[in-house]
XYZ file of C-alpha atoms in Angstrom:
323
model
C 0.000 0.000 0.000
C 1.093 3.209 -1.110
C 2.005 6.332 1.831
C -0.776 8.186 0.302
C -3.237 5.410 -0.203
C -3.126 4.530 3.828
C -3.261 8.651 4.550
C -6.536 8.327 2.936
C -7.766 5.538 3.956
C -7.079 6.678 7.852
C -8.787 9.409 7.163
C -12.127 7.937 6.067
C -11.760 5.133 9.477
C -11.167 2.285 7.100
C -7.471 1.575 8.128
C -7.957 1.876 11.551
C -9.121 -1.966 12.168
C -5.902 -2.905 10.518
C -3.664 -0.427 11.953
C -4.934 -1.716 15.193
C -4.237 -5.023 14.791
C -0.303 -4.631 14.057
C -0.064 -3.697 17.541
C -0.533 -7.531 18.607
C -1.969 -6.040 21.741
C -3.159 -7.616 23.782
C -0.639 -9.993 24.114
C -1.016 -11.714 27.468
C -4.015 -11.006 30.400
C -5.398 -7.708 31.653
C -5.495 -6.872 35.123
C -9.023 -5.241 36.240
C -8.469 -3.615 39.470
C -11.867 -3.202 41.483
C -11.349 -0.958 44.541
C -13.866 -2.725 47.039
C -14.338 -6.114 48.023
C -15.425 -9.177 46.232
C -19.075 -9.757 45.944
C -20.537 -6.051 45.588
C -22.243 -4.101 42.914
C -18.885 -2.802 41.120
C -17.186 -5.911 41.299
C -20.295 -8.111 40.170
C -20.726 -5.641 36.760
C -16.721 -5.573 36.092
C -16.955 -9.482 36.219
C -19.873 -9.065 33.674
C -18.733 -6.771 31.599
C -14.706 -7.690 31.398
C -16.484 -11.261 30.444
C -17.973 -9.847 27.557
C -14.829 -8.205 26.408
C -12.885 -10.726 26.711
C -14.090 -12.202 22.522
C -12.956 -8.485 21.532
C -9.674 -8.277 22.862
C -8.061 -11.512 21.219
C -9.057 -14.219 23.923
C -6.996 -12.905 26.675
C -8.434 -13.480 29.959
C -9.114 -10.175 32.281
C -8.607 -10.713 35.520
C -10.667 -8.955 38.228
C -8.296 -7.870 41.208
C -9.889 -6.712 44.177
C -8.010 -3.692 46.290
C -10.167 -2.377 48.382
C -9.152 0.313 51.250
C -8.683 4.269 51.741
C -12.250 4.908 49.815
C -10.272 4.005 46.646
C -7.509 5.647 46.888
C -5.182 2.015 47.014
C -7.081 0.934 43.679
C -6.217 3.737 42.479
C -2.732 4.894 43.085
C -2.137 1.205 42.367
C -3.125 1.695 38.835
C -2.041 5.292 38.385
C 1.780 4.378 38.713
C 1.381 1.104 36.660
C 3.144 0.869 33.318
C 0.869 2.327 30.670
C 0.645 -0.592 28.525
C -2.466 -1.782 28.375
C -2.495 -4.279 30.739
C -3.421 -2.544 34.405
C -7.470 -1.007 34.497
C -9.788 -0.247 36.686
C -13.342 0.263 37.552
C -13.673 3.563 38.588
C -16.721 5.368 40.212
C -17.601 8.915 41.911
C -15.254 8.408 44.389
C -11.685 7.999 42.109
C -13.482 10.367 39.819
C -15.440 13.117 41.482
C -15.481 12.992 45.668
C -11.771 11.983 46.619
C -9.746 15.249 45.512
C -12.373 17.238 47.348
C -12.331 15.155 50.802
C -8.624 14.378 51.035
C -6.385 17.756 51.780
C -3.636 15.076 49.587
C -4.168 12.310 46.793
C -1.198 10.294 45.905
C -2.515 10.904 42.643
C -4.884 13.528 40.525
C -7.719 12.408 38.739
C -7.419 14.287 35.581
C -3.897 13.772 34.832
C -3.028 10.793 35.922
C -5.489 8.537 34.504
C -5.844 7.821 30.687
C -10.336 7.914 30.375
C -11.460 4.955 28.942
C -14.824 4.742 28.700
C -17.940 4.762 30.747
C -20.258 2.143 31.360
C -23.190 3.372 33.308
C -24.990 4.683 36.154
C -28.018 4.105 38.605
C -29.605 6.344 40.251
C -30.393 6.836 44.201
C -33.738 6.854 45.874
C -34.912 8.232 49.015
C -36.378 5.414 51.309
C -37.846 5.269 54.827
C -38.456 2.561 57.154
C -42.476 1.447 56.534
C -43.291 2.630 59.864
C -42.249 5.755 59.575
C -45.066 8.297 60.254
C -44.693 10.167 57.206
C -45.932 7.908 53.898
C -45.109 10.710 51.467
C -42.741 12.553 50.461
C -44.304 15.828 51.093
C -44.925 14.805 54.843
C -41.301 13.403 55.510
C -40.368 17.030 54.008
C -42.747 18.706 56.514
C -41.750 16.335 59.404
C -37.446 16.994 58.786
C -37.862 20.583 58.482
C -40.687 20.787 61.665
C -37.894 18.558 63.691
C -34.594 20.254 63.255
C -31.517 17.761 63.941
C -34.480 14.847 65.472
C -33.924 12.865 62.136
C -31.153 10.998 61.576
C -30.201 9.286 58.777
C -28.074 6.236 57.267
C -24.967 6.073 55.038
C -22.286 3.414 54.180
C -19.885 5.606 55.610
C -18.243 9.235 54.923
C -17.898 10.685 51.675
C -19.963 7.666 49.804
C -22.539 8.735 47.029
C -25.502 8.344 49.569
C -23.949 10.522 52.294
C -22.966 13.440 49.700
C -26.791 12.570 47.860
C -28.641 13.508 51.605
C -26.230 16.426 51.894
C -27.351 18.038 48.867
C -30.638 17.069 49.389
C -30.859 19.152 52.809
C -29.451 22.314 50.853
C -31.897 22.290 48.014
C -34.611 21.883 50.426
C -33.594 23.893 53.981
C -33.731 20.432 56.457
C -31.223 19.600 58.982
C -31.065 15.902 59.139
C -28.220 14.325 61.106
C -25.355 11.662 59.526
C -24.875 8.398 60.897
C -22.519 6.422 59.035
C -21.917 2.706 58.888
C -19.134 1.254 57.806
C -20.473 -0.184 54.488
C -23.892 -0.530 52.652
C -25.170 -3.436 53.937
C -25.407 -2.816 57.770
C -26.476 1.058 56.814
C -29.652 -0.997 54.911
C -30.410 -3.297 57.656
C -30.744 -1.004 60.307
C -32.941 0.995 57.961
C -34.869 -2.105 57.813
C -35.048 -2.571 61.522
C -36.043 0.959 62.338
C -32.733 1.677 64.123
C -32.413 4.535 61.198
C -35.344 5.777 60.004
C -33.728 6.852 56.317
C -31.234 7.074 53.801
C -29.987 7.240 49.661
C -29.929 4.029 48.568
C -28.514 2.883 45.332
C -31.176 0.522 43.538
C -28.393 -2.297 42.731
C -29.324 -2.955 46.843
C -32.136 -1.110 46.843
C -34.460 -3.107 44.167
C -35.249 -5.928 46.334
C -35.774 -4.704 49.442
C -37.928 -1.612 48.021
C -39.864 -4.144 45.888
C -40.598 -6.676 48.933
C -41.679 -3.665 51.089
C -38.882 -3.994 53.717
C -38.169 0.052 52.578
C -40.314 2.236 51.377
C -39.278 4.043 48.769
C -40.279 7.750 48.940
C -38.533 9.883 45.493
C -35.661 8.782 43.258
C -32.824 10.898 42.244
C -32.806 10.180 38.681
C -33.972 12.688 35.882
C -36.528 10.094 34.691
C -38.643 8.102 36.600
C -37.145 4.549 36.556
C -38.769 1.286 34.073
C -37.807 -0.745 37.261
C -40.320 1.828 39.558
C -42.428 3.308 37.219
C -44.459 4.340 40.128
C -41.343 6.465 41.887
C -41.686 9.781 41.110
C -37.926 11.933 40.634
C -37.082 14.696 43.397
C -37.818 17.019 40.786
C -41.197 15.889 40.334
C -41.621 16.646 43.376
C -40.148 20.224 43.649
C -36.476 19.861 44.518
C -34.685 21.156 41.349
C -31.303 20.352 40.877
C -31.148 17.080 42.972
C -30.384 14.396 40.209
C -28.461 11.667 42.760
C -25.919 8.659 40.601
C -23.136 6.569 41.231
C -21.467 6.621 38.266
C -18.864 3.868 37.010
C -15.942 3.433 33.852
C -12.935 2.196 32.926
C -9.584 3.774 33.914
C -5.936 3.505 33.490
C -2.794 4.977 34.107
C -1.940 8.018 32.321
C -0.035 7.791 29.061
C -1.826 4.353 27.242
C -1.202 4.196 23.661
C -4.447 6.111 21.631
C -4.945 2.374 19.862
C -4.764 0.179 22.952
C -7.657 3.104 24.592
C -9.159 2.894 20.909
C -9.766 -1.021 21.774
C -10.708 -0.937 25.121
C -13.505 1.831 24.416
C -15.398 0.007 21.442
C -14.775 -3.472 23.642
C -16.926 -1.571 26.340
C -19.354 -0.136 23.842
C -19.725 -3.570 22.308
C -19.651 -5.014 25.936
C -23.021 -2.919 26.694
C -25.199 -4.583 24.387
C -24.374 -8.099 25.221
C -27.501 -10.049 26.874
C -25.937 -10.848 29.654
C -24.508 -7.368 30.608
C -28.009 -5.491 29.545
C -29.786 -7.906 32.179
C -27.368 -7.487 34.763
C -27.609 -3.576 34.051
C -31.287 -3.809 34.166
C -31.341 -6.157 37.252
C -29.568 -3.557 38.767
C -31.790 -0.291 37.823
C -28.329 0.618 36.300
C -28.493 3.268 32.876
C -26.133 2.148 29.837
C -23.585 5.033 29.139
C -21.803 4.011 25.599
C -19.531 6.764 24.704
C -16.239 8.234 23.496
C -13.445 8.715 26.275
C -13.296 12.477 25.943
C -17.363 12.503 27.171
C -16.646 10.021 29.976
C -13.391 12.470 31.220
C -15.939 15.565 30.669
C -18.608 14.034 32.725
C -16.217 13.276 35.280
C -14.770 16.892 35.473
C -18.516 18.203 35.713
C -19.254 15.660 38.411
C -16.031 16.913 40.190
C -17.011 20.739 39.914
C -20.542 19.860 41.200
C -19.658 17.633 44.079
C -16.728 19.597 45.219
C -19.189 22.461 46.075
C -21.557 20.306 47.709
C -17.981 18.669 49.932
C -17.050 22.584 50.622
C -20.526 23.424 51.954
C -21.070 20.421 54.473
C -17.852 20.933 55.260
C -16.783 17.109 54.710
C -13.611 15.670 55.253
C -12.174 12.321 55.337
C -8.691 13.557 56.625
């Protein structure tokens, strides 16, 4: 092939399947680094969707390695001083992307420049949910009964700095209630004591949430979404109800380290693109309440920055810290 003949065939996209595959990568298995334990909601979709990419990146087998520890952080500086080649990812969510550089005074790393954006895979929403015997059934009369019992209502997190601690935050500046924090030290206890009364509230991210909303062990009072949800067609959004400016997601893509080669992230994106539409993945998405977010790497590191901006004034004005 002629100089000039590739030139133009680059330029319409039809060389760029072979150019790719000169690289030969990959070569050998990927390491997918998931910053919590085993057995939650981000490791369960990495597992899912790293499965399905496995066809579209020559065979090689992706290996899901667990780091949990320092909300993220580990995870992360782990893979943001790996070698850019390729072969070190991660799943990365609000807290790598959006919460950390706000709620630690120092990161061993910085989230926009030392991470190469890969792609993003989705989000879910958070809904508002009370204990069923909670006097107030609606969500106009839990409004009334917060702001008529300043600092009397306490709420549930999984700990500081998570998505449903920062969601209640803003929710008590868009709408003028003083609720207090309690946090737990993970999701699961924070959910249970909400389901034994011990807590009368809290966010609660639908991948946990479904069930326990659907079998009425929570009642489910708003979600924070900026449609209402297939899965709870019945659950109207917080700005349905009035509070503008509210929308509430955990937020999840692929990272790694600063510096991969434009073809290798070229790969990775349209293996998570592809990734999204596979059975399996769409079910476990939909399972989980979760919203497909197929995209180019320059909108997931633009949503991230936005979610950064917005959170970080949220962080400043509750005055949270997690050092």
């Amino acid at each position: 092939m002629q100089r000039r003949d590739f030139i133009a065939l680059a330029a319409a996209g039809i060389a760029a399947p072979w150019a790719r595959a000169q690289t030969g990568w990959p070569a050998q298995q990927i390491r997918w680094v998931v910053p919590y334990p085993a057995g939650g909601g981000t490791d369960v979709l990495a597992r899912a969707i790293s499965e399905a990419m496995r066809p579209l990146l020559n065979q090689q087998p992706i290996v899901v390695d667990n780091r949990p520890g320092a909300a993220t952080n580990i995870g992360a500086e782990l893979v943001a001083r790996a070698k850019p080649d390729g072969y070190t990812v991660m799943s990365a969510d609000n807290a790598v992307l959006a919460f950390n550089e706000h709620l630690f005074s120092k990161l061993p790393f910085s989230p926009e420049k030392d991470f190469s954006y890969i792609g993003a895979f989705g989000r879910f929403p958070l809904a508002l949910v009370v204990h069923p015997d909670f006097p107030a059934k609606t969500f106009k009369d839990f409004l009334a009964w917060a702001r008529a019992n300043p600092g009397k209502l306490n709420y549930a997190s999984p700990g500081n700095g998570s998505p449903h601690h920062l969601a209640m935050e803003l929710f008590k500046t868009r709408t003028g209630s003083f609720i207090t924090h309690i946090p737990y030290r993970g999701a699961a206890p924070a959910m249970q004591d909400v389901m034994g009364g011990q807590v009368p509230c809290m966010f609660l991210d639908l991948p946990a949430g479904l069930p326990v909303i659907q079998s009425g062990k929570v009642r489910a009072l708003a979600i924070g979404s900026a449609r209402r949800v297939a899965q709870l067609p019945d659950l109207p959004t917080l700005a349905e109800l009035g509070v503008k400016d509210s929308e509430v997601y955990a937020f999840q893509g692929l990272l790694g380290p600063a510096g991969l080669p434009a073809d290798v992230v070229t790969q990775l994106n349209g293996a998570i693109n592809q990734a999204l539409r596979d059975p399996g993945v769409v079910k476990r998405m939909q399972d989980y309440g979760m919203e497909a977010q197929p995209g180019t790497p320059r909108q997931f590191l633009d949503m991230a920055r936005a979610e950064s901006r917005r959170w970080g004034q949220v962080i400043k004005a509750a005055g949270v810290k997690l050092d």
